[in-house]
């Protein structure tokens, strides 16, 4: 169940950083590509994995591990001098409540090249890996500390700024739109943190505090829907967390928050009814 994932995550933090933050799981679909390129594609996959394992994506405040799944669909490989230009679609996710789709990812790669993090000129391969990695880590930090992802989101913003000149500037209109939707949606960012506080309060056997924080979280989501309906990232949050209701009903022995769950996700009426039938 989804609830198990969030409980495991929350119980791991906060302590001082001692290990790797992002745990890579990289897949590459190359069905459209000539078989002669397959060894290089496998090499690229391993290079991406090694890069994520080697580079830091945190502010070194907390110790936690986040799955970082990258699913790459290679659409074409074009020769360009000694390098090859890869054109891809890709999905980036934490295997839980964050999902990012990039429809136009282009970068150069040739066999034997090593991946590196660039702090000056934009690197279209590692820059995109870093960009989505920072979005995932920043959002996870929002769940640990109120607006705790700000410093990491600034790292993503720096990548945006470096990307705006040169031959690799395409595709950033959508990426910037997503970035703004994530970082400027303070209601969602706060709701994420208050939900964590509700879980923590239950672990501390503070049921009244847990109920209060849970309602604060749900009311913020309700406000988002009232003001502008559900955006993609709010919807991802709702779809990943609505089944938390069973845990809260069981742990709090209370159903006063159920109307809020029903309001923000009316399509799951049968599920909510089944929870009530199970416990009452």
CSV table of N, CA and C in Angstrom, one decimal, residues 73-216:
chain,number,residue,atom,x,y,z
A,73,UNK,N,13.3,6.9,-23.5
A,73,UNK,CA,12.8,6.4,-24.8
A,73,UNK,C,13.6,7.1,-25.9
A,74,UNK,N,14.5,6.4,-26.5
A,74,UNK,CA,15.4,7.0,-27.5
A,74,UNK,C,14.6,7.0,-28.9
A,75,UNK,N,14.4,8.1,-29.4
A,75,UNK,CA,13.6,8.2,-30.7
A,75,UNK,C,14.5,8.3,-31.9
A,76,UNK,N,15.7,8.9,-31.8
A,76,UNK,CA,16.7,8.9,-32.9
A,76,UNK,C,18.1,9.2,-32.4
A,77,UNK,N,19.1,8.8,-33.2
A,77,UNK,CA,20.5,9.1,-32.9
A,77,UNK,C,21.0,9.6,-34.2
A,78,UNK,N,21.5,10.8,-34.2
A,78,UNK,CA,22.0,11.5,-35.4
A,78,UNK,C,23.5,11.7,-35.2
A,79,UNK,N,24.2,11.4,-36.3
A,79,UNK,CA,25.7,11.7,-36.3
A,79,UNK,C,26.0,13.2,-36.4
A,80,UNK,N,26.9,13.6,-35.6
A,80,UNK,CA,27.3,15.0,-35.6
A,80,UNK,C,28.8,15.1,-35.3
A,81,UNK,N,29.6,14.9,-36.3
A,81,UNK,CA,31.1,14.9,-36.1
A,81,UNK,C,31.4,13.7,-35.3
A,82,UNK,N,32.2,13.9,-34.3
A,82,UNK,CA,32.7,12.7,-33.5
A,82,UNK,C,31.6,12.3,-32.4
A,83,UNK,N,30.7,13.2,-32.2
A,83,UNK,CA,29.6,12.9,-31.2
A,83,UNK,C,28.3,12.5,-31.9
A,84,UNK,N,27.4,12.0,-31.2
A,84,UNK,CA,26.1,11.6,-31.7
A,84,UNK,C,25.1,12.4,-30.9
A,85,UNK,N,24.0,12.9,-31.6
A,85,UNK,CA,23.0,13.6,-30.9
A,85,UNK,C,21.8,12.6,-30.7
A,86,UNK,N,21.5,12.4,-29.4
A,86,UNK,CA,20.3,11.6,-29.0
A,86,UNK,C,19.1,12.5,-28.8
A,87,UNK,N,18.0,12.0,-29.4
A,87,UNK,CA,16.7,12.7,-29.2
A,87,UNK,C,15.8,11.7,-28.5
A,88,UNK,N,15.3,12.1,-27.3
A,88,UNK,CA,14.6,11.2,-26.4
A,88,UNK,C,13.4,11.8,-25.8
A,89,UNK,N,12.5,11.0,-25.4
A,89,UNK,CA,11.5,11.3,-24.4
A,89,UNK,C,11.9,10.6,-23.1
A,90,UNK,N,11.5,11.2,-22.0
A,90,UNK,CA,11.9,10.6,-20.7
A,90,UNK,C,10.9,10.9,-19.6
A,91,UNK,N,10.8,9.9,-18.7
A,91,UNK,CA,10.0,10.1,-17.5
A,91,UNK,C,10.9,10.1,-16.3
A,92,UNK,N,10.7,11.0,-15.3
A,92,UNK,CA,11.5,11.0,-14.1
A,92,UNK,C,10.6,11.0,-12.9
A,93,UNK,N,10.8,10.1,-12.0
A,93,UNK,CA,9.9,9.9,-10.9
A,93,UNK,C,10.6,9.4,-9.6
A,94,UNK,N,10.0,9.6,-8.5
A,94,UNK,CA,10.5,9.1,-7.2
A,94,UNK,C,9.8,7.7,-6.9
A,95,UNK,N,9.1,7.2,-7.9
A,95,UNK,CA,8.3,6.0,-7.7
A,95,UNK,C,7.2,6.1,-6.7
A,96,UNK,N,6.7,7.4,-6.5
A,96,UNK,CA,5.6,7.6,-5.6
A,96,UNK,C,4.7,8.7,-6.0
A,97,UNK,N,5.0,9.9,-5.5
A,97,UNK,CA,4.1,11.0,-5.7
A,97,UNK,C,4.6,12.1,-6.6
A,98,UNK,N,5.8,11.9,-7.2
A,98,UNK,CA,6.3,12.9,-8.2
A,98,UNK,C,6.6,12.2,-9.5
A,99,UNK,N,6.0,12.8,-10.6
A,99,UNK,CA,6.1,12.3,-11.9
A,99,UNK,C,6.4,13.4,-12.9
A,100,UNK,N,7.4,13.4,-13.6
A,100,UNK,CA,7.8,14.4,-14.6
A,100,UNK,C,8.0,13.8,-16.0
A,101,UNK,N,7.4,14.4,-17.0
A,101,UNK,CA,7.5,13.9,-18.3
A,101,UNK,C,8.3,15.0,-19.2
A,102,UNK,N,9.3,14.5,-19.8
A,102,UNK,CA,10.1,15.5,-20.7
A,102,UNK,C,10.0,14.9,-22.1
A,103,UNK,N,9.2,15.7,-23.0
A,103,UNK,CA,9.0,15.2,-24.4
A,103,UNK,C,10.1,15.4,-25.4
A,104,UNK,N,11.1,16.3,-25.0
A,104,UNK,CA,12.1,16.6,-26.0
A,104,UNK,C,13.4,16.8,-25.3
A,105,UNK,N,14.1,15.8,-25.1
A,105,UNK,CA,15.4,15.8,-24.4
A,105,UNK,C,16.5,15.5,-25.5
A,106,UNK,N,17.3,16.4,-25.8
A,106,UNK,CA,18.4,16.2,-26.7
A,106,UNK,C,19.8,16.4,-26.1
A,107,UNK,N,20.7,15.5,-26.4
A,107,UNK,CA,22.0,15.7,-25.8
A,107,UNK,C,23.0,14.9,-26.7
A,108,UNK,N,24.3,15.3,-26.5
A,108,UNK,CA,25.4,14.6,-27.2
A,108,UNK,C,26.0,13.5,-26.4
A,109,UNK,N,26.3,12.4,-27.0
A,109,UNK,CA,27.1,11.4,-26.3
A,109,UNK,C,27.8,10.5,-27.3
A,110,UNK,N,29.0,10.1,-27.0
A,110,UNK,CA,29.8,9.2,-27.8
A,110,UNK,C,30.4,8.2,-26.9
A,111,UNK,N,30.6,7.0,-27.4
A,111,UNK,CA,31.2,5.9,-26.6
A,111,UNK,C,32.6,6.3,-26.0
A,112,UNK,N,32.7,6.0,-24.7
A,112,UNK,CA,34.0,6.4,-24.0
A,112,UNK,C,33.9,7.7,-23.3
A,113,UNK,N,32.9,8.5,-23.5
A,113,UNK,CA,32.8,9.8,-22.9
A,113,UNK,C,32.4,9.6,-21.4
A,114,UNK,N,32.9,10.4,-20.5
A,114,UNK,CA,32.5,10.4,-19.1
A,114,UNK,C,31.5,11.5,-18.8
A,115,UNK,N,30.6,11.3,-17.9
A,115,UNK,CA,29.6,12.3,-17.6
A,115,UNK,C,30.2,13.2,-16.4
A,116,UNK,N,29.9,14.5,-16.5
A,116,UNK,CA,30.4,15.4,-15.5
A,116,UNK,C,29.3,16.5,-15.2
A,117,UNK,N,29.4,17.0,-14.0
A,117,UNK,CA,28.5,18.1,-13.6
A,117,UNK,C,29.2,19.4,-14.0
A,118,UNK,N,28.5,20.2,-14.8
A,118,UNK,CA,29.0,21.5,-15.3
A,118,UNK,C,28.4,22.6,-14.4
A,119,UNK,N,29.2,23.5,-13.9
A,119,UNK,CA,28.7,24.7,-13.2
A,119,UNK,C,28.8,25.9,-14.0
A,120,UNK,N,29.3,25.8,-15.3
A,120,UNK,CA,29.4,26.9,-16.1
A,120,UNK,C,28.5,26.8,-17.3
A,121,UNK,N,29.0,26.3,-18.4
A,121,UNK,CA,28.3,26.0,-19.6
A,121,UNK,C,27.3,24.9,-19.4
A,122,UNK,N,26.1,25.1,-19.9
A,122,UNK,CA,25.0,24.1,-19.7
A,122,UNK,C,25.4,22.8,-20.4
A,123,UNK,N,25.3,21.7,-19.7
A,123,UNK,CA,25.5,20.3,-20.3
A,123,UNK,C,24.1,19.7,-20.4
A,124,UNK,N,23.7,19.4,-21.7
A,124,UNK,CA,22.3,19.0,-21.9
A,124,UNK,C,22.0,17.6,-21.4
A,125,UNK,N,23.0,16.8,-21.1
A,125,UNK,CA,22.8,15.4,-20.6
A,125,UNK,C,22.7,15.5,-19.1
A,126,UNK,N,23.8,15.9,-18.4
A,126,UNK,CA,23.8,15.9,-17.0
A,126,UNK,C,23.0,17.0,-16.4
A,127,UNK,N,22.8,18.1,-17.2
A,127,UNK,CA,22.0,19.2,-16.7
A,127,UNK,C,20.5,18.8,-16.5
A,128,UNK,N,20.0,18.0,-17.4
A,128,UNK,CA,18.6,17.5,-17.2
A,128,UNK,C,18.5,16.5,-16.1
A,129,UNK,N,19.5,15.6,-16.0
A,129,UNK,CA,19.5,14.7,-14.9
A,129,UNK,C,19.5,15.4,-13.6
A,130,UNK,N,20.4,16.5,-13.5
A,130,UNK,CA,20.4,17.3,-12.3
A,130,UNK,C,19.1,18.0,-12.0
A,131,UNK,N,18.6,18.6,-13.1
A,131,UNK,CA,17.4,19.4,-13.0
A,131,UNK,C,16.2,18.6,-12.3
A,132,UNK,N,15.9,17.5,-12.9
A,132,UNK,CA,14.8,16.7,-12.3
A,132,UNK,C,15.2,16.1,-11.0
A,133,UNK,N,16.5,15.7,-10.8
A,133,UNK,CA,16.9,15.2,-9.5
A,133,UNK,C,16.7,16.3,-8.4
A,134,UNK,N,17.0,17.5,-8.7
A,134,UNK,CA,16.8,18.6,-7.8
A,134,UNK,C,15.3,18.8,-7.5
A,135,UNK,N,14.4,18.7,-8.5
A,135,UNK,CA,13.0,18.9,-8.3
A,135,UNK,C,12.5,17.8,-7.3
A,136,UNK,N,13.0,16.6,-7.5
A,136,UNK,CA,12.5,15.5,-6.7
A,136,UNK,C,13.0,15.7,-5.2
A,137,UNK,N,14.3,16.0,-5.1
A,137,UNK,CA,14.9,16.2,-3.7
A,137,UNK,C,14.2,17.4,-3.0
A,138,UNK,N,14.1,18.5,-3.8
A,138,UNK,CA,13.5,19.7,-3.2
A,138,UNK,C,12.1,19.5,-2.7
A,139,UNK,N,11.3,18.7,-3.5
A,139,UNK,CA,9.9,18.4,-3.1
A,139,UNK,C,9.9,17.5,-1.9
A,140,UNK,N,10.8,16.5,-1.8
A,140,UNK,CA,10.9,15.7,-0.6
A,140,UNK,C,11.3,16.5,0.6
A,141,UNK,N,12.2,17.5,0.4
A,141,UNK,CA,12.6,18.3,1.6
A,141,UNK,C,11.4,19.2,2.0
A,142,UNK,N,10.5,19.5,1.1
A,142,UNK,CA,9.3,20.3,1.5
A,142,UNK,C,8.5,19.4,2.5
A,143,UNK,N,8.5,18.1,2.3
A,143,UNK,CA,7.8,17.2,3.2
A,143,UNK,C,8.4,17.1,4.6
A,144,UNK,N,9.6,17.5,4.7
A,144,UNK,CA,10.4,17.3,6.0
A,144,UNK,C,10.4,18.6,6.8
A,145,UNK,N,10.5,19.7,6.1
A,145,UNK,CA,10.6,21.0,6.7
A,145,UNK,C,9.7,22.0,5.9
A,146,UNK,N,9.0,22.9,6.6
A,146,UNK,CA,8.1,23.9,5.9
A,146,UNK,C,8.9,24.7,4.8
A,147,UNK,N,8.6,24.5,3.5
A,147,UNK,CA,9.3,25.1,2.4
A,147,UNK,C,10.8,24.7,2.5
A,148,UNK,N,11.1,23.5,2.9
A,148,UNK,CA,12.5,23.1,3.1
A,148,UNK,C,13.2,22.9,1.8
A,149,UNK,N,12.5,22.9,0.7
A,149,UNK,CA,13.2,22.6,-0.6
A,149,UNK,C,13.7,23.8,-1.3
A,150,UNK,N,13.6,25.0,-0.6
A,150,UNK,CA,14.0,26.3,-1.3
A,150,UNK,C,15.4,26.2,-1.9
A,151,UNK,N,16.4,25.8,-1.0
A,151,UNK,CA,17.8,25.9,-1.5
A,151,UNK,C,18.0,24.9,-2.6
A,152,UNK,N,17.4,23.8,-2.6
A,152,UNK,CA,17.6,22.8,-3.7
A,152,UNK,C,16.9,23.3,-5.0
A,153,UNK,N,15.7,23.9,-4.8
A,153,UNK,CA,15.0,24.5,-6.0
A,153,UNK,C,15.8,25.6,-6.6
A,154,UNK,N,16.6,26.3,-5.8
A,154,UNK,CA,17.5,27.3,-6.4
A,154,UNK,C,18.5,26.7,-7.3
A,155,UNK,N,19.0,25.5,-6.9
A,155,UNK,CA,20.0,24.8,-7.8
A,155,UNK,C,19.3,24.5,-9.1
A,156,UNK,N,18.1,24.0,-9.1
A,156,UNK,CA,17.4,23.8,-10.4
A,156,UNK,C,17.2,25.1,-11.2
A,157,UNK,N,16.9,26.2,-10.5
A,157,UNK,CA,16.8,27.4,-11.2
A,157,UNK,C,18.1,27.9,-11.8
A,158,UNK,N,19.2,27.6,-11.2
A,158,UNK,CA,20.5,27.9,-11.8
A,158,UNK,C,20.7,27.2,-13.1
A,159,UNK,N,20.2,25.9,-13.1
A,159,UNK,CA,20.3,25.2,-14.4
A,159,UNK,C,19.5,25.8,-15.5
A,160,UNK,N,18.3,26.2,-15.1
A,160,UNK,CA,17.4,26.9,-16.0
A,160,UNK,C,18.1,28.1,-16.6
A,161,UNK,N,18.8,28.9,-15.8
A,161,UNK,CA,19.4,30.1,-16.2
A,161,UNK,C,20.6,29.8,-17.2
A,162,UNK,N,21.3,28.7,-16.9
A,162,UNK,CA,22.4,28.4,-17.8
A,162,UNK,C,22.0,27.8,-19.1
A,163,UNK,N,20.7,27.3,-19.1
A,163,UNK,CA,20.2,26.6,-20.3
A,163,UNK,C,19.7,27.6,-21.4
A,164,UNK,N,19.6,28.8,-21.1
A,164,UNK,CA,18.8,29.7,-21.9
A,164,UNK,C,19.6,30.3,-23.1
A,165,UNK,N,20.8,30.0,-23.2
A,165,UNK,CA,21.6,30.4,-24.4
A,165,UNK,C,22.3,29.2,-25.0
A,166,UNK,N,22.5,29.3,-26.3
A,166,UNK,CA,23.2,28.2,-26.9
A,166,UNK,C,22.3,27.2,-27.6
A,167,UNK,N,22.8,26.2,-28.2
A,167,UNK,CA,22.0,25.3,-29.0
A,167,UNK,C,21.1,24.3,-28.3
A,168,UNK,N,21.2,24.3,-27.0
A,168,UNK,CA,20.3,23.3,-26.2
A,168,UNK,C,19.2,24.0,-25.5
A,169,UNK,N,18.8,25.2,-26.0
A,169,UNK,CA,17.7,25.9,-25.2
A,169,UNK,C,16.3,25.5,-25.5
A,170,UNK,N,16.1,24.6,-26.5
A,170,UNK,CA,14.8,24.1,-26.8
A,170,UNK,C,14.2,23.2,-25.7
A,171,UNK,N,12.9,23.2,-25.6
A,171,UNK,CA,12.2,22.4,-24.6
A,171,UNK,C,12.1,23.0,-23.2
A,172,UNK,N,12.7,24.2,-23.0
A,172,UNK,CA,12.7,24.8,-21.7
A,172,UNK,C,11.4,25.5,-21.3
A,173,UNK,N,10.6,25.9,-22.3
A,173,UNK,CA,9.3,26.6,-22.0
A,173,UNK,C,8.5,25.7,-21.1
A,174,UNK,N,8.3,24.4,-21.4
A,174,UNK,CA,7.5,23.5,-20.6
A,174,UNK,C,8.2,23.2,-19.3
A,175,UNK,N,9.5,23.1,-19.3
A,175,UNK,CA,10.2,22.8,-18.1
A,175,UNK,C,10.1,24.0,-17.1
A,176,UNK,N,10.2,25.2,-17.6
A,176,UNK,CA,10.1,26.4,-16.7
A,176,UNK,C,8.7,26.5,-16.2
A,177,UNK,N,7.7,26.2,-17.1
A,177,UNK,CA,6.3,26.2,-16.6
A,177,UNK,C,6.1,25.2,-15.5
A,178,UNK,N,6.6,24.0,-15.6
A,178,UNK,CA,6.5,23.0,-14.5
A,178,UNK,C,7.2,23.5,-13.2
A,179,UNK,N,8.4,24.1,-13.4
A,179,UNK,CA,9.2,24.6,-12.3
A,179,UNK,C,8.4,25.6,-11.5
A,180,UNK,N,7.8,26.5,-12.2
A,180,UNK,CA,7.0,27.6,-11.5
A,180,UNK,C,5.8,27.0,-10.9
A,181,UNK,N,5.2,26.0,-11.5
A,181,UNK,CA,4.0,25.4,-11.0
A,181,UNK,C,4.3,24.7,-9.7
A,182,UNK,N,5.5,24.1,-9.6
A,182,UNK,CA,5.9,23.4,-8.4
A,182,UNK,C,6.3,24.4,-7.3
A,183,UNK,N,7.2,25.3,-7.6
A,183,UNK,CA,7.8,26.1,-6.5
A,183,UNK,C,6.9,27.2,-6.1
A,184,UNK,N,5.9,27.7,-6.9
A,184,UNK,CA,5.0,28.8,-6.5
A,184,UNK,C,3.7,28.3,-5.9
A,185,UNK,N,3.5,27.0,-5.9
A,185,UNK,CA,2.2,26.5,-5.4
A,185,UNK,C,2.5,26.3,-3.9
A,186,UNK,N,2.5,27.4,-3.1
A,186,UNK,CA,2.8,27.3,-1.7
A,186,UNK,C,1.8,26.5,-0.9
A,187,UNK,N,0.5,26.5,-1.4
A,187,UNK,CA,-0.5,25.7,-0.7
A,187,UNK,C,-0.1,24.2,-0.7
A,188,UNK,N,0.2,23.8,-1.9
A,188,UNK,CA,0.6,22.3,-2.1
A,188,UNK,C,1.9,22.0,-1.3
A,189,UNK,N,2.8,22.9,-1.3
A,189,UNK,CA,4.1,22.7,-0.6
A,189,UNK,C,3.8,22.6,0.9
A,190,UNK,N,3.0,23.5,1.4
A,190,UNK,CA,2.6,23.4,2.9
A,190,UNK,C,1.8,22.2,3.2
A,191,UNK,N,0.9,21.8,2.3
A,191,UNK,CA,0.0,20.6,2.5
A,191,UNK,C,0.9,19.4,2.6
A,192,UNK,N,1.9,19.3,1.8
A,192,UNK,CA,2.9,18.2,1.9
A,192,UNK,C,3.5,18.1,3.3
A,193,UNK,N,4.0,19.2,3.8
A,193,UNK,CA,4.6,19.2,5.1
A,193,UNK,C,3.6,18.9,6.2
A,194,UNK,N,2.4,19.5,6.2
A,194,UNK,CA,1.4,19.3,7.2
A,194,UNK,C,1.0,17.8,7.3
A,195,UNK,N,1.0,17.2,6.1
A,195,UNK,CA,0.7,15.7,6.1
A,195,UNK,C,1.7,14.9,6.8
A,196,UNK,N,3.0,15.3,6.6
A,196,UNK,CA,4.1,14.6,7.3
A,196,UNK,C,3.9,14.9,8.8
A,197,UNK,N,3.6,16.1,9.2
A,197,UNK,CA,3.4,16.4,10.6
A,197,UNK,C,2.3,15.5,11.2
A,198,UNK,N,1.3,15.2,10.4
A,198,UNK,CA,0.2,14.4,10.9
A,198,UNK,C,0.7,13.0,11.2
A,199,UNK,N,1.5,12.5,10.3
A,199,UNK,CA,2.1,11.1,10.5
A,199,UNK,C,3.0,11.1,11.8
A,200,UNK,N,3.9,12.2,11.9
A,200,UNK,CA,4.8,12.2,13.0
A,200,UNK,C,4.0,12.3,14.3
A,201,UNK,N,2.9,13.1,14.3
A,201,UNK,CA,2.2,13.2,15.6
A,201,UNK,C,1.6,11.9,16.0
A,202,UNK,N,1.1,11.1,15.0
A,202,UNK,CA,0.6,9.8,15.4
A,202,UNK,C,1.7,8.9,16.0
A,203,UNK,N,2.9,9.0,15.4
A,203,UNK,CA,4.0,8.2,15.9
A,203,UNK,C,4.3,8.7,17.4
A,204,UNK,N,4.1,9.9,17.7
A,204,UNK,CA,4.3,10.5,19.0
A,204,UNK,C,3.1,10.3,19.9
A,205,UNK,N,2.1,9.6,19.4
A,205,UNK,CA,0.8,9.4,20.1
A,205,UNK,C,0.1,10.7,20.5
A,206,UNK,N,0.2,11.7,19.6
A,206,UNK,CA,-0.5,12.9,19.8
A,206,UNK,C,-1.7,13.0,18.8
A,207,UNK,N,-2.7,12.4,19.1
A,207,UNK,CA,-3.8,12.2,18.1
A,207,UNK,C,-4.5,13.5,17.8
A,208,UNK,N,-4.7,14.4,18.8
A,208,UNK,CA,-5.4,15.7,18.5
A,208,UNK,C,-4.5,16.5,17.5
A,209,UNK,N,-3.2,16.5,17.8
A,209,UNK,CA,-2.3,17.3,16.9
A,209,UNK,C,-2.3,16.7,15.5
A,210,UNK,N,-2.3,15.3,15.4
A,210,UNK,CA,-2.3,14.7,14.1
A,210,UNK,C,-3.6,15.0,13.3
A,211,UNK,N,-4.7,15.0,14.0
A,211,UNK,CA,-6.0,15.3,13.4
A,211,UNK,C,-6.0,16.8,12.9
A,212,UNK,N,-5.4,17.7,13.7
A,212,UNK,CA,-5.4,19.1,13.3
A,212,UNK,C,-4.5,19.3,12.1
A,213,UNK,N,-3.3,18.7,12.0
A,213,UNK,CA,-2.4,18.8,10.9
A,213,UNK,C,-3.0,18.2,9.7
A,214,UNK,N,-3.6,17.0,9.8
A,214,UNK,CA,-4.2,16.4,8.7
A,214,UNK,C,-5.3,17.3,8.0
A,215,UNK,N,-6.1,17.9,8.9
A,215,UNK,CA,-7.2,18.8,8.3
A,215,UNK,C,-6.5,20.0,7.7
A,216,UNK,N,-5.5,20.5,8.3
A,216,UNK,CA,-4.8,21.7,7.6
A,216,UNK,C,-4.3,21.3,6.2
